[in-house]
Short mmCIF file of C-alpha atoms in Angstrom, two decimals:
data_model
loop_
_atom_site.label_atom_id
_atom_site.label_comp_id
_atom_site.label_asym_id
_atom_site.label_seq_id
_atom_site.Cartn_x
_atom_site.Cartn_y
_atom_site.Cartn_z
CA MET A 248 135.72 259.34 108.02
CA SER A 249 132.86 257.45 106.35
CA ILE A 250 129.26 258.74 106.23
CA TYR A 251 128.39 255.93 108.68
CA ASP A 252 131.03 257.18 111.11
CA LYS A 253 129.89 260.78 110.70
CA LEU A 254 126.31 259.83 111.57
CA PHE A 255 127.50 258.07 114.72
CA GLU A 256 129.46 261.16 115.73
CA GLN A 257 126.44 263.36 115.07
CA GLY A 258 124.43 261.12 117.38
CA LYS A 259 126.77 262.10 120.20
CA LYS A 260 126.10 265.84 119.83
CA PRO A 261 124.13 266.81 116.71
CA ARG A 262 125.19 270.12 115.19
CA GLY A 263 124.77 272.06 111.97
CA LEU A 264 122.71 270.91 109.01
CA ILE A 265 123.74 267.25 109.35
CA GLY A 266 122.85 267.44 113.04
CA ARG A 267 119.37 268.67 112.19
CA ILE A 268 118.94 265.84 109.73
CA THR A 269 120.11 263.45 112.44
CA GLY A 270 117.54 264.92 114.82
CA TRP A 271 114.78 264.45 112.25
CA LEU A 272 115.85 260.82 111.76
CA MET A 273 115.76 260.29 115.54
CA ASN A 274 112.21 261.60 115.69
CA VAL A 275 111.20 259.05 113.07
CA PHE A 276 113.21 255.93 113.85
CA HIS A 277 113.45 256.13 117.65
CA VAL A 278 109.67 256.09 118.16
CA PRO A 279 109.63 252.31 118.87
CA PHE A 280 112.25 252.85 121.60
CA TYR A 281 110.19 255.67 123.14
CA ARG A 282 107.20 253.31 123.25
CA ILE A 283 109.29 250.67 125.01
CA LEU A 284 110.36 253.26 127.58
CA MET A 285 106.77 254.10 128.46
CA GLU A 286 105.75 250.46 128.82
CA GLN A 287 108.26 249.71 131.57
CA VAL A 288 106.80 251.41 134.65
CA PRO A 289 103.37 252.74 135.67
CA VAL A 290 102.98 256.43 134.88
CA GLU A 291 100.29 258.55 136.52
CA GLU A 292 98.76 261.55 134.80
CA GLY A 293 100.22 264.01 137.32
CA HIS A 294 103.80 262.73 137.22
CA ILE A 295 106.81 264.90 136.46
CA ILE A 296 109.21 263.28 133.99
CA LEU A 297 112.75 264.06 132.88
CA ASP A 298 114.05 262.94 129.48
CA VAL A 299 117.86 262.92 129.46
CA GLY A 300 119.11 263.53 125.94
CA CYS A 301 115.70 264.40 124.53
CA GLY A 302 117.05 264.98 121.02
CA ALA A 303 114.67 266.65 118.59
CA GLY A 304 111.71 266.25 120.91
CA GLN A 305 109.39 263.50 119.68
CA SER A 306 109.82 261.61 122.94
CA LEU A 307 108.72 264.68 124.90
CA ALA A 308 105.48 264.91 122.93
CA MET A 309 104.76 261.22 123.55
CA LEU A 310 105.54 261.48 127.25
CA ALA A 311 103.31 264.55 127.61
CA GLN A 312 100.38 262.49 126.35
CA LYS A 313 100.94 260.12 129.28
CA VAL A 314 100.90 262.90 131.91
CA PRO A 315 98.17 265.37 130.92
CA ALA A 316 98.13 266.83 134.42
CA GLY A 317 101.90 266.63 134.90
CA LYS A 318 105.00 268.01 133.23
CA VAL A 319 107.79 266.72 131.00
CA CYS A 320 111.27 268.25 131.13
CA GLY A 321 113.84 267.55 128.44
CA ILE A 322 117.54 268.26 128.52
CA ASP A 323 120.09 267.97 125.73
CA HIS A 324 123.64 269.28 125.40
CA SER A 325 123.14 270.10 121.73
CA PRO A 326 121.78 273.62 121.07
CA GLU A 327 120.38 272.40 117.74
CA MET A 328 118.39 269.65 119.43
CA VAL A 329 117.05 272.03 122.07
CA GLN A 330 115.89 274.35 119.30
CA MET A 331 114.27 271.54 117.30
CA ALA A 332 112.57 270.05 120.37
CA SER A 333 111.30 273.48 121.39
CA SER A 334 109.91 274.14 117.92
CA LEU A 335 108.18 270.74 117.72
CA ASN A 336 106.58 271.17 121.15
CA ARG A 337 105.95 274.93 121.10
CA GLU A 338 102.25 274.68 121.98
CA LEU A 339 102.81 272.39 124.97
CA ILE A 340 105.72 274.56 126.12
CA ASN A 341 103.42 277.60 126.05
CA GLU A 342 100.92 275.63 128.13
CA GLY A 343 103.64 274.85 130.70
CA ARG A 344 103.41 271.11 130.12
CA ILE A 345 106.86 270.73 128.51
CA GLU A 346 110.17 272.41 129.27
CA VAL A 347 113.32 272.03 127.16
CA ILE A 348 116.72 273.33 128.23
CA GLU A 349 120.35 272.92 127.23
CA ALA A 350 122.12 270.99 129.99
CA SER A 351 124.32 268.00 130.79
CA VAL A 352 123.41 264.85 132.67
CA SER A 353 126.57 265.39 134.71
CA SER A 354 125.13 268.51 136.35
CA LEU A 355 121.34 268.49 136.26
CA PRO A 356 119.81 271.94 136.89
CA TYR A 357 117.06 270.63 139.18
CA GLU A 358 116.42 270.37 142.89
CA LYS A 359 116.65 267.14 144.83
CA ALA A 360 113.61 264.83 144.50
CA THR A 361 111.99 266.67 141.58
CA PHE A 362 111.00 263.81 139.25
CA ASP A 363 108.79 260.73 139.43
CA LEU A 364 110.45 259.21 136.37
CA VAL A 365 113.69 259.74 134.42
CA VAL A 366 114.07 258.20 130.96
CA ALA A 367 116.93 257.93 128.49
CA SER A 368 116.79 256.46 124.99
CA GLU A 369 119.98 255.79 123.04
CA THR A 370 122.02 258.26 125.12
CA ILE A 371 123.56 256.47 128.10
CA HIS A 372 126.56 255.29 126.06
CA PHE A 373 127.47 258.96 125.53
CA TRP A 374 127.34 260.00 129.18
CA PRO A 375 130.70 261.45 130.30
CA ASP A 376 130.92 259.71 133.69
CA LEU A 377 128.36 256.93 134.13
CA SER A 378 128.82 256.54 137.91
CA ASN A 379 128.57 260.27 138.63
CA ASP A 380 125.75 260.77 136.14
CA LEU A 381 123.64 258.01 137.70
CA ARG A 382 124.14 259.66 141.08
CA GLU A 383 122.85 262.91 139.61
CA ILE A 384 119.75 261.12 138.36
CA TYR A 385 119.29 259.46 141.73
CA ARG A 386 119.51 262.89 143.36
CA VAL A 387 116.70 264.42 141.29
CA LEU A 388 114.39 261.37 141.57
CA LYS A 389 111.68 261.25 144.20
CA HIS A 390 111.63 258.36 146.66
CA GLY A 391 109.98 255.47 144.81
CA GLY A 392 110.79 257.03 141.43
CA SER A 393 112.27 255.09 138.52
CA LEU A 394 114.99 255.40 135.90
CA VAL A 395 114.19 253.67 132.61
CA VAL A 396 116.84 253.26 129.91
CA VAL A 397 116.59 251.76 126.44
CA ASN A 398 119.94 251.54 124.68
CA LYS A 399 121.76 249.66 121.95
CA TYR A 400 124.27 247.00 122.95
CA ALA A 401 126.77 244.91 121.00
CA ARG A 402 125.36 241.47 120.15
CA ASN A 403 128.64 240.09 118.82
CA GLU A 404 132.31 240.95 118.40
CA LYS A 405 131.79 242.56 115.00
CA GLU A 406 129.18 244.97 116.38
CA ALA A 407 131.37 245.66 119.40
CA ALA A 408 134.30 246.59 117.16
CA THR A 409 132.13 249.04 115.23
CA LEU A 410 130.29 250.58 118.17
CA SER A 411 133.36 250.95 120.40
CA ARG A 412 134.84 253.39 117.89
CA HIS A 413 132.11 255.88 118.74
CA PHE A 414 130.98 255.40 122.32
CA THR A 415 131.64 253.55 125.55
CA LEU A 416 130.21 250.05 125.65
CA HIS A 417 128.92 248.67 128.96
CA SER A 418 127.87 245.11 129.69
CA PRO A 419 124.72 244.27 131.68
CA GLU A 420 127.06 243.40 134.55
CA ASP A 421 128.62 246.88 134.34
CA PHE A 422 125.20 248.50 134.55
CA GLN A 423 124.17 246.29 137.46
CA LYS A 424 127.28 247.33 139.38
CA VAL A 425 127.09 251.09 138.79
CA LEU A 426 123.34 251.25 139.44
CA VAL A 427 123.74 249.54 142.80
CA GLU A 428 126.70 251.78 143.67
CA ALA A 429 124.56 254.84 142.91
CA GLY A 430 121.89 253.59 145.31
CA PHE A 431 119.36 252.12 142.86
CA HIS A 432 117.41 248.93 143.28
CA VAL A 433 117.81 247.15 139.94
CA ALA A 434 114.31 246.07 138.93
CA LYS A 435 115.15 244.91 135.41
CA ILE A 436 118.03 244.42 133.01
CA GLU A 437 116.70 242.75 129.88
CA LEU A 438 118.33 242.06 126.53
CA MET A 439 116.12 242.35 123.45
CA GLU A 440 118.40 240.35 121.20
CA LYS A 441 116.34 240.68 118.02
CA LYS A 442 116.45 244.48 118.21
CA GLY A 443 119.90 244.66 119.79
CA GLN A 444 118.47 246.74 122.64
CA LEU A 445 119.02 246.70 126.38
CA ILE A 446 116.25 247.69 128.82
CA ILE A 447 117.24 248.91 132.27
CA VAL A 448 114.87 249.82 135.11
CA GLY A 449 116.26 251.15 138.37
CA ARG A 450 114.22 252.37 141.34
CA LYS A 451 115.07 254.78 144.13
CA GLU A 452 114.17 252.92 147.29
CA GLY A 453 116.82 254.10 149.70
CA GLU A 454 119.56 256.68 150.16
CA ALA A 455 122.41 257.01 147.69
CA VAL A 456 125.76 255.52 148.61
CA PRO A 457 128.16 258.36 149.57
CA ALA A 458 130.81 259.21 146.98
#
């Protein structure tokens, strides 16, 4: 396995020393994606936000700045990332403004209608069961709440061949279908071709479709 392949695999669930290096790189190079996330929907200072796959925690710090009277919760299934995110945000955790726990998107440890906003940056392609996981997010969103996703997509066949070795690729049409099936109103699906990024905004405006 090449170094390139190893880094992709570490992105799925960072672990060990290489995982910590990967987490540090995420905190540096994913900042533009975190900014895109926060530009997509209005955020009020008292909102409660969930970051699915929060990685090493830079996104949590940025989100907390947007909701000084609210709270930001981060989940990640990598113990190393939970530890790094907790260390980076220790002061805000002590103040009760940030919470970081080890958990999976497939079984969110939160009550129904907890969050005003759920965000995910560069993680949705790793989710175990996209349809089920979107239903879980729908469940924990408040009525009128939003899901915002920024994620890489394959711009050509060569990229698709490389990326498909490491995670599940979904087309914009795939996302449109599963979001609607989960009960979301699809407010935006936009391709940022220059950056190779996909922006998705879904809103909870009704009741979820029964499984």
